[in-house]
Short mmCIF file of C-alpha atoms in Angstrom, two decimals:
data_model
loop_
_atom_site.label_atom_id
_atom_site.label_comp_id
_atom_site.label_asym_id
_atom_site.label_seq_id
_atom_site.Cartn_x
_atom_site.Cartn_y
_atom_site.Cartn_z
CA UNK A 1 -94.84 82.64 -26.25
CA UNK A 2 -97.32 81.22 -28.38
CA UNK A 3 -99.17 82.41 -31.62
CA UNK A 4 -103.12 81.56 -31.81
CA UNK A 5 -104.59 82.95 -34.71
CA UNK A 6 -107.54 80.66 -35.01
CA UNK A 7 -110.58 81.82 -35.05
CA UNK A 8 -112.90 82.31 -32.33
CA UNK A 9 -115.07 79.59 -31.04
CA UNK A 10 -119.00 79.93 -30.65
CA UNK A 11 -120.52 81.50 -28.20
CA UNK A 12 -121.27 78.68 -25.41
CA UNK A 13 -124.86 77.99 -24.78
CA UNK A 14 -126.44 79.93 -22.13
CA UNK A 15 -129.09 78.55 -19.60
CA UNK A 16 -132.76 79.15 -19.46
CA UNK A 17 -133.88 82.79 -19.45
CA UNK A 18 -135.23 84.71 -16.29
CA UNK A 19 -138.63 83.02 -16.60
CA UNK A 20 -137.32 79.72 -15.83
CA UNK A 21 -134.97 81.10 -13.23
CA UNK A 22 -132.41 78.45 -13.66
CA UNK A 23 -129.53 78.87 -10.87
CA UNK A 24 -127.52 75.91 -11.85
CA UNK A 25 -124.51 76.25 -14.14
CA UNK A 26 -124.38 74.22 -17.18
CA UNK A 27 -121.31 71.55 -17.92
CA UNK A 28 -120.55 73.84 -20.73
CA UNK A 29 -119.81 76.67 -18.41
CA UNK A 30 -118.19 74.73 -15.92
CA UNK A 31 -115.16 74.81 -18.24
CA UNK A 32 -114.49 78.31 -17.95
CA UNK A 33 -111.70 78.74 -15.57
CA UNK A 34 -109.34 81.74 -14.74
CA UNK A 35 -109.59 85.40 -13.49
CA UNK A 36 -109.32 87.91 -16.13
CA UNK A 37 -108.49 91.60 -15.80
CA UNK A 38 -108.65 94.41 -18.59
CA UNK A 39 -105.76 96.20 -18.82
CA UNK A 40 -106.91 99.84 -19.64
CA UNK A 41 -103.99 102.08 -21.07
CA UNK A 42 -103.94 105.34 -23.26
CA UNK A 43 -101.37 107.48 -24.49
CA UNK A 44 -98.61 105.08 -23.48
CA UNK A 45 -99.58 105.02 -19.87
CA UNK A 46 -101.71 102.17 -17.86
CA UNK A 47 -104.63 103.33 -15.58
CA UNK A 48 -103.58 102.46 -12.03
CA UNK A 49 -107.08 100.94 -11.76
CA UNK A 50 -105.82 97.99 -13.61
CA UNK A 51 -102.82 97.23 -11.32
CA UNK A 52 -105.29 97.33 -8.33
CA UNK A 53 -107.21 94.86 -10.02
CA UNK A 54 -104.66 92.53 -10.76
CA UNK A 55 -103.99 92.64 -6.97
CA UNK A 56 -107.61 91.68 -6.44
CA UNK A 57 -107.75 89.02 -8.91
CA UNK A 58 -104.54 87.27 -7.50
CA UNK A 59 -106.62 86.66 -4.14
CA UNK A 60 -109.70 85.43 -5.92
CA UNK A 61 -107.38 83.23 -8.33
CA UNK A 62 -105.45 81.98 -5.29
CA UNK A 63 -108.61 80.99 -3.86
CA UNK A 64 -110.18 79.22 -6.74
CA UNK A 65 -106.77 77.67 -7.70
CA UNK A 66 -106.72 79.17 -11.34
CA UNK A 67 -104.36 81.67 -13.02
CA UNK A 68 -104.64 85.57 -13.51
CA UNK A 69 -104.61 86.76 -17.19
CA UNK A 70 -104.23 90.33 -18.20
CA UNK A 71 -106.24 91.36 -21.28
CA UNK A 72 -104.27 93.56 -23.46
CA UNK A 73 -106.06 95.26 -26.95
CA UNK A 74 -104.42 98.09 -28.82
CA UNK A 75 -102.45 99.21 -31.93
CA UNK A 76 -99.50 97.78 -33.54
CA UNK A 77 -97.47 100.57 -32.77
CA UNK A 78 -98.54 100.42 -28.79
CA UNK A 79 -95.93 98.73 -26.16
CA UNK A 80 -98.58 95.89 -24.91
CA UNK A 81 -95.78 93.68 -24.16
CA UNK A 82 -94.20 96.14 -21.79
CA UNK A 83 -97.41 96.72 -20.21
CA UNK A 84 -97.75 92.81 -20.10
CA UNK A 85 -94.51 92.56 -18.24
CA UNK A 86 -95.53 94.96 -15.88
CA UNK A 87 -99.17 93.10 -15.37
CA UNK A 88 -96.58 89.70 -14.36
CA UNK A 89 -94.77 91.75 -11.61
CA UNK A 90 -98.28 92.94 -10.01
CA UNK A 91 -99.46 89.14 -10.35
CA UNK A 92 -100.66 88.28 -13.57
CA UNK A 93 -99.45 84.64 -14.79
CA UNK A 94 -100.81 85.25 -18.89
CA UNK A 95 -101.61 87.73 -21.08
CA UNK A 96 -103.73 88.13 -23.98
CA UNK A 97 -102.48 90.43 -26.49
CA UNK A 98 -104.41 91.53 -29.62
CA UNK A 99 -102.97 93.97 -31.80
CA UNK A 100 -104.50 95.82 -34.99
CA UNK A 101 -104.85 99.08 -36.36
CA UNK A 102 -108.53 99.33 -35.87
CA UNK A 103 -107.68 99.28 -31.89
CA UNK A 104 -105.36 102.17 -32.04
CA UNK A 105 -107.58 104.52 -29.82
CA UNK A 106 -110.52 103.07 -27.69
CA UNK A 107 -113.85 102.86 -29.52
CA UNK A 108 -116.58 100.30 -27.92
CA UNK A 109 -117.43 98.17 -31.50
CA UNK A 110 -113.99 97.18 -31.85
CA UNK A 111 -112.97 96.45 -28.64
CA UNK A 112 -116.22 94.62 -27.51
CA UNK A 113 -115.62 92.42 -30.78
CA UNK A 114 -111.97 91.52 -29.75
CA UNK A 115 -112.83 91.30 -26.08
CA UNK A 116 -115.98 89.16 -26.79
CA UNK A 117 -113.89 87.12 -29.17
CA UNK A 118 -111.44 86.53 -26.68
CA UNK A 119 -113.72 85.49 -23.85
CA UNK A 120 -115.37 82.83 -25.97
CA UNK A 121 -112.23 81.54 -27.20
CA UNK A 122 -110.23 81.09 -24.02
CA UNK A 123 -113.30 81.01 -21.34
CA UNK A 124 -112.62 82.64 -18.04
CA UNK A 125 -115.06 82.12 -15.08
CA UNK A 126 -114.50 85.99 -13.88
CA UNK A 127 -113.75 88.92 -15.91
CA UNK A 128 -112.49 92.31 -13.69
CA UNK A 129 -112.87 96.08 -15.35
CA UNK A 130 -111.71 99.19 -13.81
CA UNK A 131 -115.06 101.38 -13.48
CA UNK A 132 -113.51 104.57 -15.38
CA UNK A 133 -115.09 105.89 -18.40
CA UNK A 134 -113.68 103.43 -20.58
CA UNK A 135 -114.37 100.65 -18.53
CA UNK A 136 -118.05 101.36 -17.80
CA UNK A 137 -118.57 101.92 -21.56
CA UNK A 138 -116.72 98.29 -22.36
CA UNK A 139 -118.46 96.09 -19.67
CA UNK A 140 -121.58 97.00 -20.60
CA UNK A 141 -121.43 96.08 -23.90
CA UNK A 142 -119.63 93.15 -23.34
CA UNK A 143 -121.86 91.66 -20.83
CA UNK A 144 -125.07 92.22 -23.05
CA UNK A 145 -123.05 90.66 -26.18
CA UNK A 146 -121.99 87.55 -23.71
CA UNK A 147 -125.56 87.39 -22.06
CA UNK A 148 -124.07 87.55 -18.54
CA UNK A 149 -124.12 89.32 -15.49
CA UNK A 150 -122.21 92.44 -14.64
CA UNK A 151 -121.93 93.89 -10.97
CA UNK A 152 -121.10 97.42 -11.40
CA UNK A 153 -118.96 99.81 -8.98
CA UNK A 154 -118.00 97.04 -6.54
CA UNK A 155 -116.52 97.73 -2.81
CA UNK A 156 -115.67 94.30 -2.20
CA UNK A 157 -114.87 91.08 -4.15
CA UNK A 158 -114.78 87.70 -2.80
CA UNK A 159 -115.62 84.04 -3.69
CA UNK A 160 -118.26 82.41 -2.08
CA UNK A 161 -117.08 79.41 0.17
CA UNK A 162 -120.79 77.23 -0.81
CA UNK A 163 -120.92 77.96 -4.55
CA UNK A 164 -117.37 79.03 -5.55
CA UNK A 165 -119.13 81.82 -7.29
CA UNK A 166 -117.78 85.34 -7.33
CA UNK A 167 -119.78 87.65 -4.90
CA UNK A 168 -119.61 90.81 -5.44
CA UNK A 169 -120.88 93.86 -2.95
CA UNK A 170 -122.00 97.39 -3.89
CA UNK A 171 -123.92 99.93 -2.42
CA UNK A 172 -127.80 100.51 -3.48
CA UNK A 173 -130.77 101.94 -2.36
CA UNK A 174 -129.13 104.93 -2.91
CA UNK A 175 -126.10 103.75 -1.04
CA UNK A 176 -128.30 103.16 2.30
CA UNK A 177 -127.73 99.56 1.97
CA UNK A 178 -124.86 97.03 0.73
CA UNK A 179 -125.91 94.32 -1.31
CA UNK A 180 -123.83 91.28 -2.33
CA UNK A 181 -124.52 89.83 -5.83
CA UNK A 182 -124.00 86.51 -7.10
CA UNK A 183 -123.83 85.18 -11.04
CA UNK A 184 -124.77 81.79 -10.69
CA UNK A 185 -125.82 80.12 -13.83
CA UNK A 186 -123.76 82.35 -16.28
CA UNK A 187 -120.09 82.73 -17.35
CA UNK A 188 -117.89 85.03 -17.20
CA UNK A 189 -119.02 86.73 -13.80
CA UNK A 190 -118.32 90.48 -14.73
CA UNK A 191 -117.51 93.22 -12.39
CA UNK A 192 -116.35 96.87 -12.46
CA UNK A 193 -114.35 98.24 -9.42
CA UNK A 194 -113.85 102.31 -9.09
CA UNK A 195 -109.95 103.61 -8.99
CA UNK A 196 -108.62 103.47 -5.32
CA UNK A 197 -111.26 101.16 -4.04
CA UNK A 198 -108.71 98.43 -3.65
CA UNK A 199 -105.01 98.41 -2.65
CA UNK A 200 -102.23 98.99 -5.03
CA UNK A 201 -100.33 95.54 -4.98
CA UNK A 202 -96.83 95.40 -4.63
CA UNK A 203 -94.61 94.48 -7.61
CA UNK A 204 -92.49 91.58 -7.90
CA UNK A 205 -89.84 92.34 -10.16
CA UNK A 206 -88.77 88.28 -10.30
CA UNK A 207 -92.28 87.51 -11.77
CA UNK A 208 -92.70 86.31 -15.36
CA UNK A 209 -95.54 85.19 -17.26
CA UNK A 210 -96.70 83.66 -20.75
CA UNK A 211 -98.00 85.85 -23.38
CA UNK A 212 -100.45 84.66 -26.16
CA UNK A 213 -101.52 86.68 -29.02
CA UNK A 214 -104.61 86.70 -31.01
CA UNK A 215 -106.12 88.27 -34.23
CA UNK A 216 -109.09 90.64 -34.44
CA UNK A 217 -110.79 89.63 -37.69
CA UNK A 218 -112.43 93.37 -38.10
CA UNK A 219 -111.35 96.26 -40.95
CA UNK A 220 -111.91 99.92 -40.61
CA UNK A 221 -114.76 100.18 -42.91
CA UNK A 222 -116.59 98.02 -40.43
CA UNK A 223 -116.48 100.33 -37.75
CA UNK A 224 -119.41 103.13 -37.48
CA UNK A 225 -117.40 105.23 -35.40
CA UNK A 226 -114.29 107.38 -36.56
CA UNK A 227 -111.29 108.72 -34.38
CA UNK A 228 -110.47 112.08 -35.94
CA UNK A 229 -108.58 113.88 -33.28
CA UNK A 230 -107.69 113.67 -29.47
CA UNK A 231 -108.04 116.97 -27.72
CA UNK A 232 -106.80 116.64 -23.96
CA UNK A 233 -109.01 118.20 -21.49
CA UNK A 234 -107.19 120.99 -20.29
CA UNK A 235 -108.91 120.66 -16.63
CA UNK A 236 -108.19 117.16 -16.01
CA UNK A 237 -105.46 117.58 -13.80
CA UNK A 238 -106.39 120.08 -11.76
CA UNK A 239 -108.59 118.21 -9.39
CA UNK A 240 -107.17 114.88 -8.39
CA UNK A 241 -108.94 113.87 -5.66
CA UNK A 242 -108.53 109.95 -5.87
CA UNK A 243 -104.87 110.39 -5.45
CA UNK A 244 -104.50 113.05 -3.06
CA UNK A 245 -102.38 112.33 0.11
CA UNK A 246 -104.36 114.79 2.33
CA UNK A 247 -108.35 115.74 1.84
CA UNK A 248 -109.97 118.37 4.06
CA UNK A 249 -114.13 118.01 2.87
CA UNK A 250 -117.17 119.54 4.05
CA UNK A 251 -120.34 119.23 4.25
CA UNK A 252 -123.82 121.13 4.54
CA UNK A 253 -123.10 121.53 8.36
CA UNK A 254 -121.25 124.14 7.19
CA UNK A 255 -124.36 125.84 6.35
CA UNK A 256 -123.26 128.27 3.55
CA UNK A 257 -120.77 128.78 0.90
CA UNK A 258 -119.01 131.37 2.97
CA UNK A 259 -118.10 128.64 5.67
CA UNK A 260 -117.10 126.61 3.13
CA UNK A 261 -113.88 128.74 2.07
CA UNK A 262 -112.49 127.43 5.75
CA UNK A 263 -112.16 123.96 3.96
CA UNK A 264 -110.26 125.55 1.33
CA UNK A 265 -108.11 127.60 3.81
CA UNK A 266 -107.14 124.44 5.78
CA UNK A 267 -106.58 122.22 2.58
CA UNK A 268 -104.11 125.06 1.29
CA UNK A 269 -102.16 125.33 4.20
CA UNK A 270 -101.73 121.46 4.38
CA UNK A 271 -100.92 121.36 0.97
CA UNK A 272 -104.29 118.97 0.24
CA UNK A 273 -107.26 118.85 -1.79
CA UNK A 274 -110.72 119.85 -1.27
CA UNK A 275 -113.64 117.54 -0.86
CA UNK A 276 -117.25 117.64 -0.43
CA UNK A 277 -120.62 115.80 0.38
CA UNK A 278 -123.27 115.31 -2.72
CA UNK A 279 -125.47 117.98 -1.07
CA UNK A 280 -123.01 120.76 -1.47
CA UNK A 281 -122.32 120.03 -4.65
CA UNK A 282 -125.99 120.03 -5.56
CA UNK A 283 -126.05 123.38 -3.83
CA UNK A 284 -123.44 124.90 -6.42
CA UNK A 285 -120.99 125.32 -3.47
CA UNK A 286 -118.15 123.17 -5.12
CA UNK A 287 -117.63 121.44 -8.41
CA UNK A 288 -118.96 118.06 -9.10
CA UNK A 289 -115.34 116.57 -9.40
CA UNK A 290 -114.63 117.50 -5.79
CA UNK A 291 -118.07 114.83 -4.90
CA UNK A 292 -116.61 112.14 -2.39
CA UNK A 293 -118.91 108.78 -2.23
CA UNK A 294 -120.80 106.31 -3.96
CA UNK A 295 -121.84 108.85 -6.93
CA UNK A 296 -118.75 110.90 -6.55
CA UNK A 297 -114.82 109.75 -6.24
CA UNK A 298 -113.60 107.05 -3.81
CA UNK A 299 -110.46 108.13 -2.25
CA UNK A 300 -107.86 106.37 -0.30
CA UNK A 301 -105.68 109.65 1.39
CA UNK A 302 -103.05 109.35 4.28
CA UNK A 303 -105.09 112.16 6.23
CA UNK A 304 -108.82 112.54 5.68
CA UNK A 305 -110.46 115.53 7.69
CA UNK A 306 -114.53 115.71 7.31
CA UNK A 307 -115.81 119.07 8.59
CA UNK A 308 -119.52 119.33 9.18
CA UNK A 309 -120.40 115.58 7.45
CA UNK A 310 -122.75 113.23 8.96
CA UNK A 311 -120.80 110.51 7.47
CA UNK A 312 -124.03 108.55 5.81
CA UNK A 313 -123.14 105.46 3.87
CA UNK A 314 -123.10 107.13 0.63
CA UNK A 315 -120.35 109.68 1.72
CA UNK A 316 -118.80 106.42 3.95
CA UNK A 317 -118.05 104.20 0.95
CA UNK A 318 -115.60 107.25 -0.71
CA UNK A 319 -113.61 108.04 2.20
CA UNK A 320 -113.52 104.91 4.76
CA UNK A 321 -110.21 103.58 3.21
CA UNK A 322 -108.19 106.50 4.34
CA UNK A 323 -105.43 105.77 6.69
CA UNK A 324 -106.30 108.56 9.22
CA UNK A 325 -110.12 110.03 9.54
CA UNK A 326 -110.62 113.22 11.60
CA UNK A 327 -114.41 113.91 12.14
CA UNK A 328 -115.45 117.37 13.26
CA UNK A 329 -119.22 117.65 14.00
CA UNK A 330 -121.52 119.19 16.92
CA UNK A 331 -123.45 115.99 16.93
CA UNK A 332 -121.97 113.51 18.97
CA UNK A 333 -124.09 110.50 17.73
CA UNK A 334 -123.22 111.59 14.13
CA UNK A 335 -122.51 108.26 12.15
CA UNK A 336 -119.09 109.52 11.09
CA UNK A 337 -117.85 108.70 14.72
CA UNK A 338 -118.42 105.40 14.03
CA UNK A 339 -115.83 104.82 11.46
CA UNK A 340 -113.50 107.72 12.35
CA UNK A 341 -110.25 107.57 13.91
CA UNK A 342 -110.69 110.89 15.80
CA UNK A 343 -113.40 112.68 16.37
CA UNK A 344 -113.67 116.56 17.38
CA UNK A 345 -117.08 117.22 18.65
CA UNK A 346 -117.82 120.82 18.10
CA UNK A 347 -118.53 123.74 15.66
CA UNK A 348 -116.61 123.32 12.67
CA UNK A 349 -116.58 126.88 11.64
CA UNK A 350 -114.90 127.22 14.75
CA UNK A 351 -112.55 124.41 14.78
CA UNK A 352 -111.46 124.50 10.99
CA UNK A 353 -109.90 128.20 11.87
CA UNK A 354 -108.20 126.84 14.81
CA UNK A 355 -107.04 123.99 13.07
CA UNK A 356 -105.75 126.06 10.05
CA UNK A 357 -103.62 128.39 12.51
CA UNK A 358 -102.25 125.59 14.41
CA UNK A 359 -100.83 123.55 11.45
CA UNK A 360 -99.64 127.20 9.68
CA UNK A 361 -97.70 127.87 12.79
CA UNK A 362 -96.40 123.83 13.23
CA UNK A 363 -95.14 123.73 9.63
CA UNK A 364 -93.56 126.99 9.69
CA UNK A 365 -91.69 126.28 13.01
CA UNK A 366 -90.75 123.11 11.07
CA UNK A 367 -89.41 124.73 7.89
CA UNK A 368 -87.18 127.21 10.17
CA UNK A 369 -85.67 124.25 12.21
CA UNK A 370 -84.91 122.59 8.72
CA UNK A 371 -83.26 125.72 7.48
#
C-alpha cells in the first residue's frame, strides 16, 4: 500500500468553450487514463449499484487496456479497506481511500472537494457513479467543478471504436428515443447509472489490488452544512421494487383503481411486488414508489407480469432486463408484445383473476406434496 498525502495538482487546462466547438482532446487531457467508480456506502453497507458499476467498468477498462479503480471516502472509523477488498473481488485493480472526520456521513461540499482533488491529481478518463440520491447529488457538483460532461441515467455504456470515447446511451425526449452521448473534448467522462440497470458481476475471491491513501485537507468549520442526526425512513423498506424476484405491474388499461386491485391479488399469491406505469401513479391509484420506467424504478426480476400496459419506451427501459416478461393486453399490436417473452391477447380484468386462481391452486398442491 502506498501513502500519497501530497497536495492536489491544479485542474488541467480545459479546451475552448462552447462557442469554439472544440471537439479535439488537448494533449494535457490525453494523459487521463483509467476507469473510476465511486463506491457509495452508508452505515457500514455498500450500495449494490457500486458493484454493478465495477462490473461495467471492468468491461470498459478491458476494451481500453487500463485499470479499474474504486473511490472510497469516509470517516476514520469506517471500514473502507474492507469495502476496497470487496471491490477487488468484483473487478477493481486499485482503490483510492480518503479518510477524514469531515467525511463521516455524506455531505456534498467535503465529498465534492475530496473527489475533485483526487480527479485532478490522478486523472481518470472515465468516472462512473450510481444514479441514487447521493450519486446524483455528487455527480452534478463534481462535473460542474471539473467543467466536464455528465450523462445521467444511462442504460448502456460502451467505448466508441473510432474515438475511444465513452459512448453513454440514455432515454431522451420523455423516453420516446434513445440517444448516445460522447464527451470528446473534456475529461473525465462522467456518467450515472441507476441501480439494477447493469448486471451484478460475479465475485472472484482470489483477486486483490493496490490501495492508495490520500488526505482531504479540510476542517469542519469550512463546511456549511452540519449533520445533526440520522433518522431512518420508516417506510423505506416497505416497497423494494428494484430487488423483487416477482413483479406484477398494471397500467391504465385496467380502467380504474378497483380493477387495479386484481394486480395486488396476483402479486400476493405469487409473493411478489406490485408495479405500475406513470399514468397510474399520476391518477393516484398507487404510490410513486411503485412506478416502473424511465422516471420510476429500473427492475430486473425473474418474472415480470404486465397487465394492461401498452409497453411504451418510457416503461420498457425500466423492465426489459427481466428474465421473463409476460404481457396481457387486448391490443395484439401493443408495443409490449415486441419485447415480452410470452403474450396473452385478452382482457386483463378476466385474465388476472384466472391466473390468481390457477397459481393459488398450483402452489397449494405443491405445498401439500412437499408436506
